[in-house]
Amino acid sequence: METYIAFLRAINVGGRTVKMDRLRELFTGLGLEGVRTYIQSGNVFFRTAETDRAALAARIEAGLADGLGYPVPVMLRTVEEVEALLALDPFAAVEPAEDKRLCVLFLSEPLPDEVAAALPVASPKGDWELVGATADAAFVVMYVRNGRLNGNPATAFPKSYRGQATSRFFHTTAKIAAAARKG
């Protein structure tokens, strides 16, 4: 049995409020085992013997769409994959500051080659900088302006990119991995 972390996009933002017990119910209803949630932003841990990750993600997305009435993109990672991502220390060269937030974008499809080759990429307004990437994640420094985070690093991706992404603060990602590991 593999333990997965499902990073869900658009949960408890933009008026799409979902209680965590409802998410656990939906995942359990799909036959997944040991279902747990972490904070209110759409992080679900579960175990399964299924080995086809794409089929599993599609099944979860269909179940969530049926149960919630709207699409919820799902990025699945194993605990080991998230721990390996953290071990890369992608923000080691970033000088800490009060106006910076370090984020991981979990990607459903690989980052386009033309974006990866052009890194680092900054927004024209200076509200974010895409500083690195792996095949299934991008690392972004977001800048707080007027007390808010603005901008969308996904605008660095070409219009031909058909994948989805969901972001988590880097420090939250570490807490998610630790909580999932506790199982």
XYZ file of C-alpha atoms in Angstrom:
183
model
C 0.000 0.000 0.000
C 1.351 3.399 -0.977
C 0.599 6.551 0.995
C -0.332 9.464 -1.223
C -0.856 13.134 -0.608
C -3.579 14.630 -2.772
C -2.996 18.340 -3.280
C -6.377 19.701 -4.320
C -6.787 22.931 -6.260
C -9.514 25.469 -5.484
C -10.654 24.065 -2.138
C -11.886 26.672 0.342
C -11.092 29.605 -1.939
C -13.337 31.631 -4.178
C -16.550 30.656 -2.392
C -15.986 26.909 -2.759
C -16.167 25.946 0.889
C -15.765 22.282 1.738
C -15.619 20.869 5.238
C -12.782 18.435 5.779
C -15.122 15.715 7.037
C -16.916 15.936 3.658
C -13.604 15.520 1.816
C -12.710 12.514 3.964
C -16.151 11.027 3.258
C -15.707 11.466 -0.505
C -12.225 9.899 -0.519
C -13.354 7.011 1.689
C -16.323 6.486 -0.625
C -13.835 5.910 -3.441
C -12.425 2.920 -1.553
C -9.276 4.693 -0.380
C -7.921 3.741 3.041
C -6.625 5.657 6.050
C -8.047 8.929 4.737
C -6.956 12.020 6.667
C -6.917 15.728 5.916
C -4.484 18.458 6.882
C -5.588 22.070 7.367
C -8.442 23.556 5.380
C -6.666 24.062 2.044
C -7.272 20.712 0.365
C -4.537 18.321 1.484
C -5.683 14.707 1.798
C -3.597 11.706 2.836
C -4.662 8.176 1.962
C -3.363 4.703 1.228
C -4.078 2.547 -1.793
C -2.701 -0.447 -3.632
C -3.516 1.189 -6.998
C -0.407 1.701 -9.098
C -1.747 3.664 -12.083
C -1.405 7.210 -10.749
C -3.054 8.900 -13.728
C -6.091 6.629 -13.472
C -6.224 7.149 -9.709
C -6.104 10.945 -10.063
C -8.812 10.832 -12.746
C -10.999 8.641 -10.514
C -10.572 11.023 -7.571
C -11.303 14.050 -9.761
C -14.482 12.387 -11.062
C -15.562 11.485 -7.536
C -14.964 15.013 -6.285
C -16.811 16.540 -9.244
C -19.774 14.237 -8.591
C -19.747 14.883 -4.860
C -19.092 18.627 -4.888
C -20.685 19.686 -8.158
C -17.600 21.314 -9.654
C -14.217 20.175 -10.958
C -11.323 19.879 -8.497
C -7.916 19.263 -10.077
C -5.847 16.737 -8.091
C -2.060 16.529 -7.962
C -0.956 13.229 -6.367
C 2.449 12.773 -4.772
C 3.874 10.089 -2.530
C 5.287 11.126 0.827
C 8.767 10.214 -0.439
C 8.348 12.436 -3.503
C 7.382 15.419 -1.364
C 10.279 14.764 1.010
C 12.673 14.591 -1.967
C 11.305 17.895 -3.243
C 11.913 19.489 0.156
C 15.434 18.036 0.277
C 16.307 19.912 -2.916
C 16.253 23.092 -0.797
C 15.167 25.104 -3.846
C 15.147 28.414 -1.971
C 18.641 28.129 -0.456
C 19.865 31.122 -2.472
C 16.851 33.294 -1.590
C 17.565 35.882 1.077
C 14.802 35.721 3.722
C 12.664 38.854 4.097
C 9.319 39.862 5.565
C 7.934 40.645 2.112
C 8.747 37.222 0.583
C 6.724 34.016 0.593
C 8.288 30.819 -0.727
C 5.845 28.630 -2.637
C 5.732 25.281 -4.384
C 3.487 24.875 -7.409
C 2.500 21.225 -7.734
C 2.007 20.557 -11.449
C -0.246 18.017 -13.124
C 1.881 18.073 -16.287
C 5.611 18.709 -16.730
C 6.720 22.307 -16.914
C 7.098 23.341 -20.558
C 10.703 23.104 -21.776
C 10.753 26.727 -22.912
C 9.830 27.885 -19.387
C 12.331 25.587 -17.673
C 15.100 26.758 -20.022
C 14.366 30.432 -19.287
C 14.481 30.221 -15.464
C 14.554 32.333 -13.442
C 11.537 34.255 -14.739
C 10.047 37.281 -12.980
C 6.686 38.940 -13.471
C 6.713 42.313 -15.212
C 5.247 43.913 -12.068
C 7.790 42.265 -9.767
C 5.210 40.455 -7.656
C 6.678 36.952 -8.172
C 9.740 35.162 -9.463
C 9.824 31.589 -10.738
C 13.270 30.517 -9.483
C 13.434 26.804 -10.280
C 11.580 23.667 -11.225
C 11.531 19.914 -11.387
C 9.459 17.778 -13.756
C 6.367 18.089 -11.539
C 6.890 21.209 -9.412
C 7.878 24.842 -9.756
C 9.422 27.018 -7.042
C 8.182 30.561 -6.723
C 9.098 33.544 -4.590
C 5.981 35.653 -4.083
C 6.351 39.261 -2.932
C 3.931 40.886 -0.515
C 2.766 44.236 -1.876
C 0.407 46.438 0.130
C -0.122 43.572 2.552
C -1.191 41.108 -0.153
C 0.197 38.492 -2.481
C -0.616 39.383 -6.066
C 0.048 37.959 -9.470
C -0.081 34.463 -10.885
C 3.187 32.677 -11.686
C 1.300 30.363 -14.057
C 1.221 33.311 -16.480
C 4.859 32.394 -17.212
C 3.597 29.189 -18.815
C 2.701 29.319 -22.515
C -0.966 29.234 -23.485
C -0.342 25.766 -24.916
C 0.264 24.403 -21.368
C -2.750 22.210 -20.591
C -1.789 21.191 -17.083
C -3.082 22.371 -13.743
C -1.206 23.661 -10.715
C -1.902 24.246 -7.062
C 0.375 26.094 -4.693
C 1.442 25.612 -1.103
C 3.846 27.635 0.994
C 7.173 25.809 1.251
C 7.038 25.669 5.059
C 3.468 24.321 4.884
C 4.608 21.667 2.409
C 7.161 20.496 4.984
C 4.413 20.280 7.628
C 2.158 18.375 5.206
C 4.908 15.820 4.511
C 5.594 15.368 8.232
C 1.887 14.919 9.012
C 1.473 12.405 6.176
C 4.531 10.479 7.357
C 2.994 10.118 10.857
C 0.235 8.049 9.280
